[in-house]
Amino acid sequence: MGIAAVLALGGLTFAAVRKPAPVADATPIGATVRPPPASTDLPPPPVLAPVQAPEPVPVQRVAVAMPPSPIAAPPPTLRVNTPVLVVDLTAGDKPVAAVDAARAGQAPDKLSANEAFADRLSRTSPETVGIDRLSSLDRVVPQGTVISAVLETAINSDLPGLVRAVVSREVKGFDGSKVLIPRGSRLIGQYSSGLALGQSRAFVIWTRVLRSDGVTVQLNSAATDQLGQAGLGGKVDTHFLRRFGAATLLSVITGAIDYAVNTAGSGQVLVGSTAQANQLASIALQRQIDIQPTIKVAQGTPVRVFVARDLDFETGRKK
């Protein structure tokens, strides 16, 4: 019976395998295939949950101890610039003053000409000199004697030149017994030019004296006025018109141009400008402003000669 059941089950299985599959309904040619109606009952789109940013993690700061930096050695230039104090006891008081000024942190003040002169005299030690005696008192014109004379030639300081004068009073020796420079002797000298602004006296040097008998002696002494003041006074010409005349004229022209520019109509054309006129005025003033003054000493002016050395007429030499 069991065998019969197995055979029956196998027959059913074989019959099921051999049975043909059902043929689907074929769609006739030319028939319109309609798509199935779209379903309107679509599910709603899913709602996305907002993404939350992660919370920042707090950073913990850790203090790290830095190793101590090594101390750099001072550069060699600092040693050079370091103030050095040098004391020299063999040079007098001047190094001491310089040391005091260096200690005070300031340079010594520059002395004026008068202060330098006084300082030089105060530092000069007294000198010991021997005495001397004039050999022939009647034949020597001592230093400091004043010779009176009168100019024979005029002086104009625009250019340097020579000058001559005539002795108007006789000059005697030291003891006053003999006349050594008779009246009428000639004086020869030189005067300089190139005066500074504000200078009003001409500088004259008398070089020699010539007597009528042919005897001559070197003077090399300065000329003075009747009061003994150095130089010879005269008429001073400052050349004011030459120095400022051209600039004044150009300034007037500049003012006229300004007036013409301010009063000119719109249809007028003016050639030139005030800037050009001002430039010309400055050039003219620059060229003329440096003109030096001129001193004129008239012929016949009384002059004096201050003898700067002893004049020895016995041997014909100067002491």
mmCIF file of N, CA and C in Angstrom, residues 215-271:
data_model
loop_
_atom_site.group_PDB
_atom_site.id
_atom_site.type_symbol
_atom_site.label_atom_id
_atom_site.label_comp_id
_atom_site.label_asym_id
_atom_site.label_seq_id
_atom_site.Cartn_x
_atom_site.Cartn_y
_atom_site.Cartn_z
ATOM 1 N N VAL A 215 117.858 160.288 2.154
ATOM 2 C CA VAL A 215 117.803 159.264 3.199
ATOM 3 C C VAL A 215 116.386 158.696 3.267
ATOM 4 N N THR A 216 116.290 157.392 3.301
ATOM 5 C CA THR A 216 114.985 156.723 3.369
ATOM 6 C C THR A 216 115.012 155.674 4.470
ATOM 7 N N VAL A 217 113.878 155.407 5.034
ATOM 8 C CA VAL A 217 113.746 154.412 6.093
ATOM 9 C C VAL A 217 112.370 153.759 5.968
ATOM 10 N N GLN A 218 112.329 152.474 6.257
ATOM 11 C CA GLN A 218 111.082 151.716 6.193
ATOM 12 C C GLN A 218 110.226 152.016 7.421
ATOM 13 N N LEU A 219 108.957 152.316 7.173
ATOM 14 C CA LEU A 219 108.028 152.612 8.265
ATOM 15 C C LEU A 219 107.178 151.398 8.647
ATOM 16 N N ASN A 220 106.386 150.918 7.657
ATOM 17 C CA ASN A 220 105.440 149.814 7.900
ATOM 18 C C ASN A 220 104.566 150.121 9.118
ATOM 19 N N SER A 221 103.984 151.295 9.099
ATOM 20 C CA SER A 221 103.152 151.755 10.214
ATOM 21 C C SER A 221 101.779 152.156 9.683
ATOM 22 N N ALA A 222 100.777 152.056 10.540
ATOM 23 C CA ALA A 222 99.402 152.322 10.137
ATOM 24 C C ALA A 222 99.098 153.806 10.191
ATOM 25 N N ALA A 223 98.156 154.205 9.351
ATOM 26 C CA ALA A 223 97.679 155.587 9.335
ATOM 27 C C ALA A 223 96.536 155.744 10.324
ATOM 28 N N THR A 224 96.489 156.895 10.956
ATOM 29 C CA THR A 224 95.421 157.222 11.893
ATOM 30 C C THR A 224 94.904 158.619 11.585
ATOM 31 N N ASP A 225 93.781 158.943 12.229
ATOM 32 C CA ASP A 225 93.282 160.303 12.090
ATOM 33 C C ASP A 225 93.951 161.196 13.138
ATOM 34 N N GLN A 226 93.460 162.403 13.289
ATOM 35 C CA GLN A 226 94.082 163.358 14.208
ATOM 36 C C GLN A 226 93.927 162.955 15.673
ATOM 37 N N LEU A 227 92.973 162.084 15.961
ATOM 38 C CA LEU A 227 92.778 161.612 17.334
ATOM 39 C C LEU A 227 93.462 160.277 17.601
ATOM 40 N N GLY A 228 94.145 159.736 16.604
ATOM 41 C CA GLY A 228 94.826 158.461 16.788
ATOM 42 C C GLY A 228 93.983 157.246 16.479
ATOM 43 N N GLN A 229 92.780 157.425 15.937
ATOM 44 C CA GLN A 229 91.934 156.286 15.578
ATOM 45 C C GLN A 229 92.443 155.655 14.283
ATOM 46 N N ALA A 230 92.428 154.326 14.240
ATOM 47 C CA ALA A 230 92.954 153.609 13.083
ATOM 48 C C ALA A 230 92.110 153.897 11.852
ATOM 49 N N GLY A 231 92.809 154.046 10.709
ATOM 50 C CA GLY A 231 92.110 154.296 9.460
ATOM 51 C C GLY A 231 91.882 155.774 9.224
ATOM 52 N N LEU A 232 91.444 156.062 7.994
ATOM 53 C CA LEU A 232 91.152 157.439 7.597
ATOM 54 C C LEU A 232 89.679 157.553 7.259
ATOM 55 N N GLY A 233 89.026 158.502 7.908
ATOM 56 C CA GLY A 233 87.618 158.738 7.624
ATOM 57 C C GLY A 233 87.442 159.608 6.397
ATOM 58 N N GLY A 234 86.346 159.412 5.704
ATOM 59 C CA GLY A 234 86.057 160.184 4.508
ATOM 60 C C GLY A 234 84.585 160.105 4.173
ATOM 61 N N LYS A 235 84.264 160.454 2.952
ATOM 62 C CA LYS A 235 82.884 160.402 2.484
ATOM 63 C C LYS A 235 82.559 158.979 2.062
ATOM 64 N N VAL A 236 81.474 158.456 2.604
ATOM 65 C CA VAL A 236 81.073 157.074 2.338
ATOM 66 C C VAL A 236 79.936 157.080 1.333
ATOM 67 N N ASP A 237 80.111 156.369 0.242
ATOM 68 C CA ASP A 237 79.076 156.214 -0.777
ATOM 69 C C ASP A 237 78.558 154.785 -0.691
ATOM 70 N N THR A 238 77.319 154.615 -0.243
ATOM 71 C CA THR A 238 76.730 153.278 -0.107
ATOM 72 C C THR A 238 76.081 152.774 -1.381
ATOM 73 N N HIS A 239 76.046 153.591 -2.442
ATOM 74 C CA HIS A 239 75.464 153.202 -3.740
ATOM 75 C C HIS A 239 74.002 152.758 -3.568
ATOM 76 N N PHE A 240 73.248 153.581 -2.864
ATOM 77 C CA PHE A 240 71.867 153.203 -2.572
ATOM 78 C C PHE A 240 71.038 153.077 -3.843
ATOM 79 N N LEU A 241 71.170 154.058 -4.746
ATOM 80 C CA LEU A 241 70.374 154.013 -5.973
ATOM 81 C C LEU A 241 70.760 152.827 -6.842
ATOM 82 N N ARG A 242 72.046 152.518 -6.911
ATOM 83 C CA ARG A 242 72.475 151.378 -7.713
ATOM 84 C C ARG A 242 72.016 150.064 -7.103
ATOM 85 N N ARG A 243 71.953 150.002 -5.796
ATOM 86 C CA ARG A 243 71.589 148.748 -5.130
ATOM 87 C C ARG A 243 70.091 148.493 -5.145
ATOM 88 N N PHE A 244 69.299 149.561 -4.989
ATOM 89 C CA PHE A 244 67.857 149.373 -4.858
ATOM 90 C C PHE A 244 67.057 150.059 -5.961
ATOM 91 N N GLY A 245 67.711 150.799 -6.845
ATOM 92 C CA GLY A 245 66.960 151.508 -7.882
ATOM 93 C C GLY A 245 66.283 150.572 -8.859
ATOM 94 N N ALA A 246 67.025 149.581 -9.364
ATOM 95 C CA ALA A 246 66.445 148.653 -10.341
ATOM 96 C C ALA A 246 65.313 147.838 -9.722
ATOM 97 N N ALA A 247 65.513 147.378 -8.489
ATOM 98 C CA ALA A 247 64.458 146.604 -7.831
ATOM 99 C C ALA A 247 63.221 147.459 -7.578
ATOM 100 N N THR A 248 63.423 148.727 -7.209
ATOM 101 C CA THR A 248 62.281 149.621 -6.992
ATOM 102 C C THR A 248 61.527 149.871 -8.287
ATOM 103 N N LEU A 249 62.262 150.082 -9.379
ATOM 104 C CA LEU A 249 61.611 150.304 -10.666
ATOM 105 C C LEU A 249 60.816 149.083 -11.102
ATOM 106 N N LEU A 250 61.382 147.905 -10.922
ATOM 107 C CA LEU A 250 60.654 146.691 -11.297
ATOM 108 C C LEU A 250 59.451 146.461 -10.388
ATOM 109 N N SER A 251 59.537 146.882 -9.142
ATOM 110 C CA SER A 251 58.373 146.769 -8.259
ATOM 111 C C SER A 251 57.237 147.671 -8.736
ATOM 112 N N VAL A 252 57.590 148.875 -9.214
ATOM 113 C CA VAL A 252 56.569 149.766 -9.771
ATOM 114 C C VAL A 252 55.939 149.141 -11.007
ATOM 115 N N ILE A 253 56.773 148.529 -11.843
ATOM 116 C CA ILE A 253 56.237 147.868 -13.037
ATOM 117 C C ILE A 253 55.318 146.717 -12.643
ATOM 118 N N THR A 254 55.682 145.987 -11.604
ATOM 119 C CA THR A 254 54.830 144.892 -11.138
ATOM 120 C C THR A 254 53.480 145.407 -10.661
ATOM 121 N N GLY A 255 53.494 146.514 -9.921
ATOM 122 C CA GLY A 255 52.224 147.099 -9.485
ATOM 123 C C GLY A 255 51.375 147.552 -10.652
ATOM 124 N N ALA A 256 52.000 148.109 -11.688
ATOM 125 C CA ALA A 256 51.242 148.523 -12.872
ATOM 126 C C ALA A 256 50.633 147.324 -13.577
ATOM 127 N N ILE A 257 51.376 146.222 -13.643
ATOM 128 C CA ILE A 257 50.837 145.014 -14.283
ATOM 129 C C ILE A 257 49.669 144.468 -13.482
ATOM 130 N N ASP A 258 49.779 144.473 -12.162
ATOM 131 C CA ASP A 258 48.661 144.012 -11.330
ATOM 132 C C ASP A 258 47.420 144.875 -11.550
ATOM 133 N N TYR A 259 47.616 146.169 -11.626
ATOM 134 C CA TYR A 259 46.480 147.062 -11.852
ATOM 135 C C TYR A 259 45.857 146.802 -13.216
ATOM 136 N N ALA A 260 46.703 146.572 -14.226
ATOM 137 C CA ALA A 260 46.171 146.310 -15.564
ATOM 138 C C ALA A 260 45.417 144.993 -15.612
ATOM 139 N N VAL A 261 45.899 143.991 -14.892
ATOM 140 C CA VAL A 261 45.214 142.692 -14.883
ATOM 141 C C VAL A 261 43.872 142.796 -14.180
ATOM 142 N N ASN A 262 43.811 143.569 -13.106
ATOM 143 C CA ASN A 262 42.563 143.678 -12.353
ATOM 144 C C ASN A 262 41.514 144.513 -13.078
ATOM 145 N N THR A 263 41.946 145.479 -13.884
ATOM 146 C CA THR A 263 41.001 146.358 -14.571
ATOM 147 C C THR A 263 40.757 145.968 -16.018
ATOM 148 N N ALA A 264 41.425 144.957 -16.525
ATOM 149 C CA ALA A 264 41.261 144.565 -17.933
ATOM 150 C C ALA A 264 39.915 143.889 -18.131
ATOM 151 N N GLY A 265 39.308 144.120 -19.308
ATOM 152 C CA GLY A 265 38.048 143.484 -19.648
ATOM 153 C C GLY A 265 38.255 142.054 -20.101
ATOM 154 N N SER A 266 37.132 141.394 -20.350
ATOM 155 C CA SER A 266 37.218 139.993 -20.765
ATOM 156 C C SER A 266 37.747 139.842 -22.178
ATOM 157 N N GLY A 267 37.633 140.865 -22.994
ATOM 158 C CA GLY A 267 38.086 140.756 -24.376
ATOM 159 C C GLY A 267 39.505 141.214 -24.592
ATOM 160 N N GLN A 268 40.240 141.651 -23.559
ATOM 161 C CA GLN A 268 41.607 142.127 -23.704
ATOM 162 C C GLN A 268 42.580 141.016 -23.343
ATOM 163 N N VAL A 269 43.692 141.004 -24.039
ATOM 164 C CA VAL A 269 44.741 140.014 -23.821
ATOM 165 C C VAL A 269 45.985 140.749 -23.351
ATOM 166 N N LEU A 270 46.543 140.357 -22.218
ATOM 167 C CA LEU A 270 47.740 140.979 -21.662
ATOM 168 C C LEU A 270 48.903 140.010 -21.781
ATOM 169 N N VAL A 271 50.018 140.522 -22.262
ATOM 170 C CA VAL A 271 51.220 139.713 -22.420
ATOM 171 C C VAL A 271 52.084 139.897 -21.173
#
